[in-house]
XYZ file of C-alpha atoms in Angstrom:
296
model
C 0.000 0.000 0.000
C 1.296 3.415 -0.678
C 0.065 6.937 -0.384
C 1.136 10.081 -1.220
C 1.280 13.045 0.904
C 2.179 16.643 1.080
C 3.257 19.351 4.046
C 2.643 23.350 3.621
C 4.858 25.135 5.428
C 2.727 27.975 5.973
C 3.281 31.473 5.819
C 1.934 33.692 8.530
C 1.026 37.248 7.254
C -1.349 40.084 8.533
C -4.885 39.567 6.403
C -7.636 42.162 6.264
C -10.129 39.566 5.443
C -11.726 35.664 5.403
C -11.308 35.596 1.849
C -7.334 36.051 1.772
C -7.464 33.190 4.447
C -9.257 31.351 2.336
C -7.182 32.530 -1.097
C -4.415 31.164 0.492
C -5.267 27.752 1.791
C -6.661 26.846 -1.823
C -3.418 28.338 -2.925
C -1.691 25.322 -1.405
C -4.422 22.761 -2.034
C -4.268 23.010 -5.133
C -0.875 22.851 -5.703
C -0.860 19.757 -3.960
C -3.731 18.451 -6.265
C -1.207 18.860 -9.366
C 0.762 16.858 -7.916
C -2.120 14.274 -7.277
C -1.177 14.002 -3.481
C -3.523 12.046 -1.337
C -3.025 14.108 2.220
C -2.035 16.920 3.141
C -1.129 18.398 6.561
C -1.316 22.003 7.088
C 0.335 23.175 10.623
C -0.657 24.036 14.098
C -2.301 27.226 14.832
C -2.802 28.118 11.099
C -5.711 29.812 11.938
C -4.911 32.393 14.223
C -4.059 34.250 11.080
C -7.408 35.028 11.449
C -6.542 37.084 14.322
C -5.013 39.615 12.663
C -7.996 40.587 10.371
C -9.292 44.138 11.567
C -12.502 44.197 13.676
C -14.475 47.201 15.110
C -13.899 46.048 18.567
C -10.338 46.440 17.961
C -7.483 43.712 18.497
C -8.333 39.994 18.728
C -7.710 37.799 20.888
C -7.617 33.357 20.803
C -11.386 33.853 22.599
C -12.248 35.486 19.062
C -11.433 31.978 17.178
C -13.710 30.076 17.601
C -15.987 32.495 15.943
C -14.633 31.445 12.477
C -15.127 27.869 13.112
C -18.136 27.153 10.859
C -16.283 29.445 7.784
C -13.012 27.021 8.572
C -15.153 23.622 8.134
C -17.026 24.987 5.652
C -13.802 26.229 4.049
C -11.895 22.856 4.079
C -14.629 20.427 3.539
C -15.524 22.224 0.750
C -12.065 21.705 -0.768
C -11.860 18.425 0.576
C -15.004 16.945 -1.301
C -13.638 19.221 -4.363
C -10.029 17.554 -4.726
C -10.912 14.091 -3.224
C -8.077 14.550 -0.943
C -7.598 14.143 3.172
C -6.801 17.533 4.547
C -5.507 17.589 7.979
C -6.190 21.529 8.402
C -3.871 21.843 10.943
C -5.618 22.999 14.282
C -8.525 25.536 15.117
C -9.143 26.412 18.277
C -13.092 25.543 19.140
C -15.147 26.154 22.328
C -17.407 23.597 23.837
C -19.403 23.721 27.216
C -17.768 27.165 27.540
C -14.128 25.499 27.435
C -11.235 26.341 24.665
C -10.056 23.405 22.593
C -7.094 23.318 20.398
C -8.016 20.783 17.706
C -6.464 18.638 14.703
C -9.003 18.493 11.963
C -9.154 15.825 9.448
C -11.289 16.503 6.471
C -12.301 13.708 4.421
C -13.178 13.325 0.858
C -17.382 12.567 1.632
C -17.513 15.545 3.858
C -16.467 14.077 7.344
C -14.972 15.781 9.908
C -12.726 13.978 12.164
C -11.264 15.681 15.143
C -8.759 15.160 17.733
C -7.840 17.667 20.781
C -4.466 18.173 21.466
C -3.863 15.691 24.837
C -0.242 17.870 26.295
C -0.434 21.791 26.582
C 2.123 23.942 26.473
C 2.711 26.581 29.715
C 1.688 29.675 27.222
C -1.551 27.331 25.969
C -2.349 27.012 29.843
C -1.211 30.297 31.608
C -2.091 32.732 28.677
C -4.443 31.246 26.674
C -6.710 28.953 28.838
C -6.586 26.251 26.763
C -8.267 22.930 28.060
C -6.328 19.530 27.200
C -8.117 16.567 25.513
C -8.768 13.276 27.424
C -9.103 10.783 24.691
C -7.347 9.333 21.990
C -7.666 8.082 18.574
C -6.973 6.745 15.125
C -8.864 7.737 11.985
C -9.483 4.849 9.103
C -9.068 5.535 5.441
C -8.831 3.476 2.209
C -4.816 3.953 2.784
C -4.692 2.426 6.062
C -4.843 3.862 9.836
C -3.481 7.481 10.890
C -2.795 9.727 14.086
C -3.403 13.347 14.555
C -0.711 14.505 17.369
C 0.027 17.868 17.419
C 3.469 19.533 18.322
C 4.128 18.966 22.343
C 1.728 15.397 21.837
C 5.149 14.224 19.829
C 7.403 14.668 22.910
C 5.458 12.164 25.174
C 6.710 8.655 23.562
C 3.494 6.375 25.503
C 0.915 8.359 23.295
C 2.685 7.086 19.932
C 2.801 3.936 21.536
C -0.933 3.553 22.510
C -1.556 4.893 18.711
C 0.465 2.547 16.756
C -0.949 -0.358 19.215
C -4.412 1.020 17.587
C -3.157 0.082 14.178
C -1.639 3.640 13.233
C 0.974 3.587 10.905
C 1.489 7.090 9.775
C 1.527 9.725 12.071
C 1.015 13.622 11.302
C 2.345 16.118 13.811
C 0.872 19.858 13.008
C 3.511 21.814 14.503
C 4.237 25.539 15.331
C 7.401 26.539 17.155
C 8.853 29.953 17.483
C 12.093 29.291 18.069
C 15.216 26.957 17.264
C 15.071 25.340 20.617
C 10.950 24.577 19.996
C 11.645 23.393 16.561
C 14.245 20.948 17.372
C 12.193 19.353 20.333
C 9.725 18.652 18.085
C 11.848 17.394 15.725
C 14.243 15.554 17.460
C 11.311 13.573 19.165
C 9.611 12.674 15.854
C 13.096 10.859 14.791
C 12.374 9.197 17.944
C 8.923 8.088 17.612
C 9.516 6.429 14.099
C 12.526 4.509 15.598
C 10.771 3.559 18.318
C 7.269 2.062 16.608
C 8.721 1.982 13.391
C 5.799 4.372 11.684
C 6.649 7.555 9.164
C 5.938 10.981 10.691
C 4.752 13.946 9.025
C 5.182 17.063 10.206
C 5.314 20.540 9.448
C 5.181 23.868 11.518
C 4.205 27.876 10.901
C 6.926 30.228 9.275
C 6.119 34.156 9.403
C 5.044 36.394 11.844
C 1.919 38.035 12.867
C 2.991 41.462 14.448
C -0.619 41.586 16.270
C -1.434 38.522 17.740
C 0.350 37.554 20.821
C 2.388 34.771 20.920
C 2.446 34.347 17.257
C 4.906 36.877 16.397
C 7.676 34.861 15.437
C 7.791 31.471 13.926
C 10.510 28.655 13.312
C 9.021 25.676 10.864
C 9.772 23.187 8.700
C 7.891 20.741 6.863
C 9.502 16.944 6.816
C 8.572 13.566 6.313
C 10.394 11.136 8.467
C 10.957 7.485 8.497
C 12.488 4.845 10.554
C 16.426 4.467 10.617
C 16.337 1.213 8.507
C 17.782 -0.379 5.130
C 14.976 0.427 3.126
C 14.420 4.099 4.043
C 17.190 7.175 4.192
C 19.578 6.613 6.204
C 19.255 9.673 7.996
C 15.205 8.841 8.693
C 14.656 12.124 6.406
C 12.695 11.080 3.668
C 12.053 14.979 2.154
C 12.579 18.145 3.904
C 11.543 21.465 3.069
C 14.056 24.752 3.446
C 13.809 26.307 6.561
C 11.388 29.121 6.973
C 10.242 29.469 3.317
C 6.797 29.577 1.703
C 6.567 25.980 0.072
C 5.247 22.419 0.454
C 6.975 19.369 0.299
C 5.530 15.754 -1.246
C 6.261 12.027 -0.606
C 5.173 8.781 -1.524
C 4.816 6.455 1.465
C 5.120 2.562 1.483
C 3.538 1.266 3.852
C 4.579 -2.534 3.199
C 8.111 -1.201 3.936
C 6.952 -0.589 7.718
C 5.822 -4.191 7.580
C 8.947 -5.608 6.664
C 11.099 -4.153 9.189
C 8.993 -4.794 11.633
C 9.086 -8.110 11.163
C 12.607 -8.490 9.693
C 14.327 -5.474 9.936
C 18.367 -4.263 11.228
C 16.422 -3.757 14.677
C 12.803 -4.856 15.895
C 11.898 -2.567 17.650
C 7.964 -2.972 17.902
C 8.301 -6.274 18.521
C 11.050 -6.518 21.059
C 9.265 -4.213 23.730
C 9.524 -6.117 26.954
C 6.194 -6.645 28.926
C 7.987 -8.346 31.505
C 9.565 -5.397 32.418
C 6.869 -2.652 31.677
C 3.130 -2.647 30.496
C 2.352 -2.489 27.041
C 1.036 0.663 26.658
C 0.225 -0.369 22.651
C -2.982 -1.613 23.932
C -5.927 -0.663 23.062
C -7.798 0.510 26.090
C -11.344 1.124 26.016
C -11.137 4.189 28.421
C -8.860 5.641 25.975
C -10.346 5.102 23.332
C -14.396 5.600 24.117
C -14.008 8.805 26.868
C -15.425 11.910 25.099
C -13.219 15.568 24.427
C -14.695 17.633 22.813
């Protein structure tokens, strides 16, 4: 089985308006859809772009976001249904019973929306924002096989990759948005790890830009990559395609899936297999808890 996807390393600009959001996002669609990719991950926090559209109330804040929420959907199912592609629209932040929710969004061809709340906040998420963390966990099914939406910080905390691959996930994509080298590199350095560890690709990409009027989005540090288990058949520096740092662009891969299968089961290292449940628990189970508990 293989799939094609594609990572926008998005720009972050002051817009006076929906439509240039909107202008935009197709912008990089599209592209994509010339070169017939399958999914496509757009990156954490695209949307507070929004943000920096003028209002009569004056500045706007992360409580504003949600109020776009129903343009966003409407925005990427449309182009969803129109290109037949998966678009993982990186996260929105949505309210529900009065709390804040950063969300991964996956849009599917028929017009479904799949979501999943990022599970591990950041201090400025918490302390400035008042974001609320999700409490569940999940994979999403497509013709191509099972995938994981785990956004940014999720990729630093190695049990959640394990409890997703243990669901059947073999492809993982990791919205990102960093401001900073040190940010980026956690991020990155920890997706290397993930693949090694379960033996699954990663894709990830983060925010480049600024927006000079929304706090805490004023600088950004991204990079879109696709990354692969350290193994004979793949790079042997786990990089499969990279974007350049920074710059306005998006990157495309194919993905073979049997490829994970092989090593797996006969690769340099075993790593899936050779976890040791006499030692630890196997936190690649499936719990129902997990699984079942509603977020959002």
């Amino acid at each position: 089985m293989r799939l094609r996807v594609s990572a926008v390393q998005y720009h972050l600009h002051s817009i006076s308006s929906f439509d240039e959001f909107a202008e935009q996002v197709t912008h990089y669609v599209k592209n994509a859809a010339e070169y017939e990719t399958e999914f496509i991950l757009f990156p954490e926090f695209l949307t507070t772009q929004l943000l920096s559209i003028p209002t009569l109330k004056g500045v706007q804040t992360i409580n504003d976001l949600p109020d776009y929420t129903e343009q966003y959907y409407s925005l990427f199912t449309s182009l969803a249904i129109e290109t037949g592609m998966y678009i993982i629209g990186g996260t929105h932040v949505i309210r529900r019973e009065g709390k804040l929710y950063n969300v991964a969004h996956l849009f599917y061809p028929d017009g479904r929306i799949g979501e999943q709340a990022k599970l591990h906040l950041t201090p400025t998420e918490v302390e400035e924002w008042q974001l609320t963390p999700g409490e569940s966990i999940q994979v999403f099914d497509t013709p191509k096989g099972k995938i994981a939406l785990l956004t940014c910080y999720d990729i630093e905390f190695p049990e959640v990759v394990r409890i997703v691959r243990g669901m059947g996930a073999d492809v993982i994509f990791c919205p990102s948005c960093t401001d900073d080298r040190h940010g980026f590199h956690r991020v990155r350095y920890t997706c290397h790890a993930r693949t090694i560890e379960n033996q699954v690709y990663v894709v990830t990409t983060g925010t480049i830009g600024s927006l000079p009027t929304v706090d805490f989005m004023r600088a950004n540090y991204g990079q879109a990559a696709v990354i692969t288990p350290n193994d004979i058949p793949f790079p042997q520096n786990g990089i499969m395609t990279e974007g350049d740092i920074n710059n306005d662009m998006i990157i495309t891969s194919d993905l073979d899936l049997e490829l994970l299968y092989k090593v797996r089961e006969k690769g340099s290292v075993t790593t899936w297999r050779d976890r040791r449940f006499d030692l630890y628990p196997d936190l690649g189970v499936n719990r129902l808890e997990l699984v079942t508990k509603t977020v959002v």
